[in-house]
PDB file of C-alpha atoms in Angstrom:
ATOM      1  CA  UNK C   1     -12.623  -0.446 -14.952  1.00 59.00           C
ATOM      2  CA  UNK C   2     -13.086  -3.203 -12.435  1.00 82.00           C
ATOM      3  CA  UNK C   3     -10.109  -5.183 -13.745  1.00 87.00           C
ATOM      4  CA  UNK C   4      -7.542  -3.034 -11.971  1.00 87.00           C
ATOM      5  CA  UNK C   5      -9.394  -3.388  -8.675  1.00 86.00           C
ATOM      6  CA  UNK C   6      -9.611  -7.142  -9.121  1.00 91.00           C
ATOM      7  CA  UNK C   7      -5.852  -7.255  -9.784  1.00 90.00           C
ATOM      8  CA  UNK C   8      -5.224  -5.111  -6.717  1.00 90.00           C
ATOM      9  CA  UNK C   9      -7.465  -7.343  -4.599  1.00 92.00           C
ATOM     10  CA  UNK C  10      -5.591 -10.469  -5.759  1.00 93.00           C
ATOM     11  CA  UNK C  11      -2.261  -8.822  -4.994  1.00 91.00           C
ATOM     12  CA  UNK C  12      -3.488  -7.905  -1.509  1.00 93.00           C
ATOM     13  CA  UNK C  13      -4.664 -11.494  -0.976  1.00 95.00           C
ATOM     14  CA  UNK C  14      -1.262 -12.821  -2.072  1.00 93.00           C
ATOM     15  CA  UNK C  15       0.486 -10.357   0.237  1.00 93.00           C
ATOM     16  CA  UNK C  16      -1.696 -11.461   3.154  1.00 94.00           C
ATOM     17  CA  UNK C  17      -0.783 -15.090   2.486  1.00 94.00           C
ATOM     18  CA  UNK C  18       2.926 -14.280   2.299  1.00 93.00           C
ATOM     19  CA  UNK C  19       2.863 -12.163   5.460  1.00 93.00           C
ATOM     20  CA  UNK C  20       1.055 -14.906   7.349  1.00 93.00           C
ATOM     21  CA  UNK C  21       3.522 -17.528   6.057  1.00 92.00           C
ATOM     22  CA  UNK C  22       6.458 -15.395   7.158  1.00 91.00           C
ATOM     23  CA  UNK C  23       5.063 -14.745  10.611  1.00 92.00           C
ATOM     24  CA  UNK C  24       3.959 -18.246  11.612  1.00 92.00           C
ATOM     25  CA  UNK C  25       6.518 -20.341  13.462  1.00 91.00           C
ATOM     26  CA  UNK C  26       8.350 -22.733  11.159  1.00 89.00           C
ATOM     27  CA  UNK C  27      11.591 -24.741  11.125  1.00 92.00           C
ATOM     28  CA  UNK C  28      14.669 -22.667  10.351  1.00 88.00           C
ATOM     29  CA  UNK C  29      15.374 -24.334   7.021  1.00 90.00           C
ATOM     30  CA  UNK C  30      11.832 -23.788   5.784  1.00 91.00           C
ATOM     31  CA  UNK C  31      11.793 -20.215   7.073  1.00 90.00           C
ATOM     32  CA  UNK C  32      15.134 -19.479   5.387  1.00 90.00           C
ATOM     33  CA  UNK C  33      13.899 -20.776   2.029  1.00 92.00           C
ATOM     34  CA  UNK C  34      10.624 -18.919   2.372  1.00 91.00           C
ATOM     35  CA  UNK C  35      12.409 -15.658   3.194  1.00 91.00           C
ATOM     36  CA  UNK C  36      14.694 -16.056   0.178  1.00 91.00           C
ATOM     37  CA  UNK C  37      11.673 -16.739  -2.050  1.00 91.00           C
ATOM     38  CA  UNK C  38       9.831 -13.682  -0.738  1.00 91.00           C
ATOM     39  CA  UNK C  39      12.968 -11.570  -1.197  1.00 90.00           C
ATOM     40  CA  UNK C  40      13.109 -12.607  -4.840  1.00 91.00           C
ATOM     41  CA  UNK C  41       9.442 -11.728  -5.282  1.00 89.00           C
ATOM     42  CA  UNK C  42       9.705  -8.333  -3.564  1.00 88.00           C
ATOM     43  CA  UNK C  43      11.602  -6.463  -6.252  1.00 87.00           C
ATOM     44  CA  UNK C  44       9.246  -7.266  -9.152  1.00 87.00           C
ATOM     45  CA  UNK C  45       6.271  -6.796  -6.820  1.00 86.00           C
ATOM     46  CA  UNK C  46       7.318  -3.206  -6.186  1.00 87.00           C
ATOM     47  CA  UNK C  47       5.027  -2.277  -9.092  1.00 88.00           C
ATOM     48  CA  UNK C  48       2.154  -2.360  -6.603  1.00 90.00           C
ATOM     49  CA  UNK C  49       3.231   0.909  -4.946  1.00 90.00           C
ATOM     50  CA  UNK C  50       3.073   3.149  -8.048  1.00 91.00           C
ATOM     51  CA  UNK C  51       0.045   1.206  -9.292  1.00 90.00           C
ATOM     52  CA  UNK C  52      -1.814   1.896  -6.046  1.00 90.00           C
ATOM     53  CA  UNK C  53      -0.645   5.509  -6.122  1.00 89.00           C
ATOM     54  CA  UNK C  54      -1.985   5.934  -9.638  1.00 89.00           C
ATOM     55  CA  UNK C  55      -5.288   4.406  -8.584  1.00 90.00           C
ATOM     56  CA  UNK C  56      -5.470   6.832  -5.654  1.00 89.00           C
ATOM     57  CA  UNK C  57      -4.888   9.752  -8.025  1.00 90.00           C
ATOM     58  CA  UNK C  58      -7.604   8.390 -10.293  1.00 88.00           C
ATOM     59  CA  UNK C  59     -10.026   8.193  -7.354  1.00 87.00           C
ATOM     60  CA  UNK C  60      -9.135  11.743  -6.326  1.00 88.00           C
ATOM     61  CA  UNK C  61      -9.653  13.075  -9.846  1.00 88.00           C
ATOM     62  CA  UNK C  62     -12.987  11.292 -10.210  1.00 83.00           C
ATOM     63  CA  UNK C  63     -14.081  12.610  -6.818  1.00 81.00           C
ATOM     64  CA  UNK C  64     -13.211  16.179  -7.770  1.00 80.00           C
ATOM     65  CA  UNK C  65     -15.063  15.946 -11.092  1.00 77.00           C
ATOM     66  CA  UNK C  66     -18.035  13.927  -9.929  1.00 73.00           C
ATOM     67  CA  UNK C  67     -21.479  15.220 -10.778  1.00 71.00           C
ATOM     68  CA  UNK C  68     -23.206  16.199  -7.580  1.00 72.00           C
ATOM     69  CA  UNK C  69     -26.921  16.520  -7.322  1.00 71.00           C
ATOM     70  CA  UNK C  70     -27.367  20.002  -5.849  1.00 69.00           C
ATOM     71  CA  UNK C  71     -30.950  20.702  -6.746  1.00 69.00           C
ATOM     72  CA  UNK C  72     -34.004  19.677  -4.803  1.00 72.00           C
ATOM     73  CA  UNK C  73     -35.355  17.541  -7.635  1.00 77.00           C
ATOM     74  CA  UNK C  74     -32.784  14.748  -7.366  1.00 78.00           C
ATOM     75  CA  UNK C  75     -34.307  11.350  -7.744  1.00 80.00           C
ATOM     76  CA  UNK C  76     -33.729   8.529  -5.331  1.00 79.00           C
ATOM     77  CA  UNK C  77     -31.877   6.604  -8.046  1.00 81.00           C
ATOM     78  CA  UNK C  78     -29.433   9.496  -8.536  1.00 79.00           C
ATOM     79  CA  UNK C  79     -28.780   9.695  -4.793  1.00 79.00           C
ATOM     80  CA  UNK C  80     -28.302   5.937  -4.565  1.00 83.00           C
ATOM     81  CA  UNK C  81     -25.899   5.960  -7.506  1.00 81.00           C
ATOM     82  CA  UNK C  82     -23.890   8.780  -5.912  1.00 81.00           C
ATOM     83  CA  UNK C  83     -23.742   7.022  -2.534  1.00 82.00           C
ATOM     84  CA  UNK C  84     -22.775   3.723  -4.141  1.00 86.00           C
ATOM     85  CA  UNK C  85     -20.026   5.493  -6.037  1.00 82.00           C
ATOM     86  CA  UNK C  86     -18.750   7.066  -2.819  1.00 85.00           C
ATOM     87  CA  UNK C  87     -18.729   3.708  -1.012  1.00 88.00           C
ATOM     88  CA  UNK C  88     -16.808   2.113  -3.878  1.00 87.00           C
ATOM     89  CA  UNK C  89     -14.286   4.944  -3.819  1.00 86.00           C
ATOM     90  CA  UNK C  90     -13.790   4.578  -0.076  1.00 89.00           C
ATOM     91  CA  UNK C  91     -13.379   0.818  -0.413  1.00 89.00           C
ATOM     92  CA  UNK C  92     -10.818   1.284  -3.166  1.00 90.00           C
ATOM     93  CA  UNK C  93      -8.839   3.812  -1.124  1.00 92.00           C
ATOM     94  CA  UNK C  94      -8.683   1.314   1.737  1.00 93.00           C
ATOM     95  CA  UNK C  95      -7.600  -1.396  -0.712  1.00 92.00           C
ATOM     96  CA  UNK C  96      -4.762   0.792  -2.042  1.00 92.00           C
ATOM     97  CA  UNK C  97      -3.609   1.666   1.472  1.00 94.00           C
ATOM     98  CA  UNK C  98      -3.652  -1.986   2.525  1.00 95.00           C
ATOM     99  CA  UNK C  99      -1.689  -3.013  -0.578  1.00 93.00           C
ATOM    100  CA  UNK C 100       1.087  -0.516   0.151  1.00 93.00           C
ATOM    101  CA  UNK C 101       1.128  -1.292   3.873  1.00 94.00           C
ATOM    102  CA  UNK C 102       1.330  -5.038   3.304  1.00 94.00           C
ATOM    103  CA  UNK C 103       4.150  -4.573   0.788  1.00 94.00           C
ATOM    104  CA  UNK C 104       6.055  -2.559   3.369  1.00 94.00           C
ATOM    105  CA  UNK C 105       5.375  -5.247   6.015  1.00 94.00           C
ATOM    106  CA  UNK C 106       6.648  -7.957   3.677  1.00 94.00           C
ATOM    107  CA  UNK C 107       9.793  -5.969   3.003  1.00 93.00           C
ATOM    108  CA  UNK C 108      10.476  -5.284   6.676  1.00 94.00           C
ATOM    109  CA  UNK C 109       9.762  -8.852   7.833  1.00 93.00           C
ATOM    110  CA  UNK C 110      12.028 -10.361   5.194  1.00 93.00           C
ATOM    111  CA  UNK C 111      14.699  -7.770   5.997  1.00 93.00           C
ATOM    112  CA  UNK C 112      14.520  -8.639   9.697  1.00 94.00           C
ATOM    113  CA  UNK C 113      14.803 -12.351   8.959  1.00 92.00           C
ATOM    114  CA  UNK C 114      17.857 -11.745   6.764  1.00 92.00           C
ATOM    115  CA  UNK C 115      19.422  -9.615   9.480  1.00 95.00           C
ATOM    116  CA  UNK C 116      18.767 -12.314  12.078  1.00 92.00           C
ATOM    117  CA  UNK C 117      20.358 -14.931   9.806  1.00 91.00           C
ATOM    118  CA  UNK C 118      23.399 -12.713   9.273  1.00 94.00           C
ATOM    119  CA  UNK C 119      23.786 -12.135  13.017  1.00 94.00           C
ATOM    120  CA  UNK C 120      23.457 -15.865  13.711  1.00 92.00           C
ATOM    121  CA  UNK C 121      26.228 -16.555  11.211  1.00 93.00           C
ATOM    122  CA  UNK C 122      28.448 -13.920  12.831  1.00 94.00           C
ATOM    123  CA  UNK C 123      27.758 -15.424  16.260  1.00 94.00           C
ATOM    124  CA  UNK C 124      28.505 -18.926  14.964  1.00 92.00           C
ATOM    125  CA  UNK C 125      31.830 -17.768  13.471  1.00 92.00           C
ATOM    126  CA  UNK C 126      32.724 -15.975  16.708  1.00 93.00           C
ATOM    127  CA  UNK C 127      32.045 -19.131  18.745  1.00 92.00           C
ATOM    128  CA  UNK C 128      34.218 -21.211  16.392  1.00 89.00           C
ATOM    129  CA  UNK C 129      37.200 -18.927  16.863  1.00 84.00           C
TER     130      UNK C 129
END
């Protein structure tokens, strides 16, 4: 079960790298090529949104059907296992939210850069005429 969380963590790490590359100052030519590369990656990377949504539903279902120690004779190991499970669930919810948020940030940043490039071309054509 940890494989999907490892994949999600690697995707989040890749998104962080791409967002930081898009937001640091760079020469126009490099920035233009980077934006075009990220734009090509964005469509296949859209799988992360339903994947994270499915993982959130899985966490919700497991939380609703989790065995809770309600009696007074719960052992310390049972309580620790329950608390550890809750912490993992909370961490995974944060990971899913970050994955979706970073995907949205990547999309918006690349969209803004494309829009800026288009407006610069329009301005350049207007100056030439």
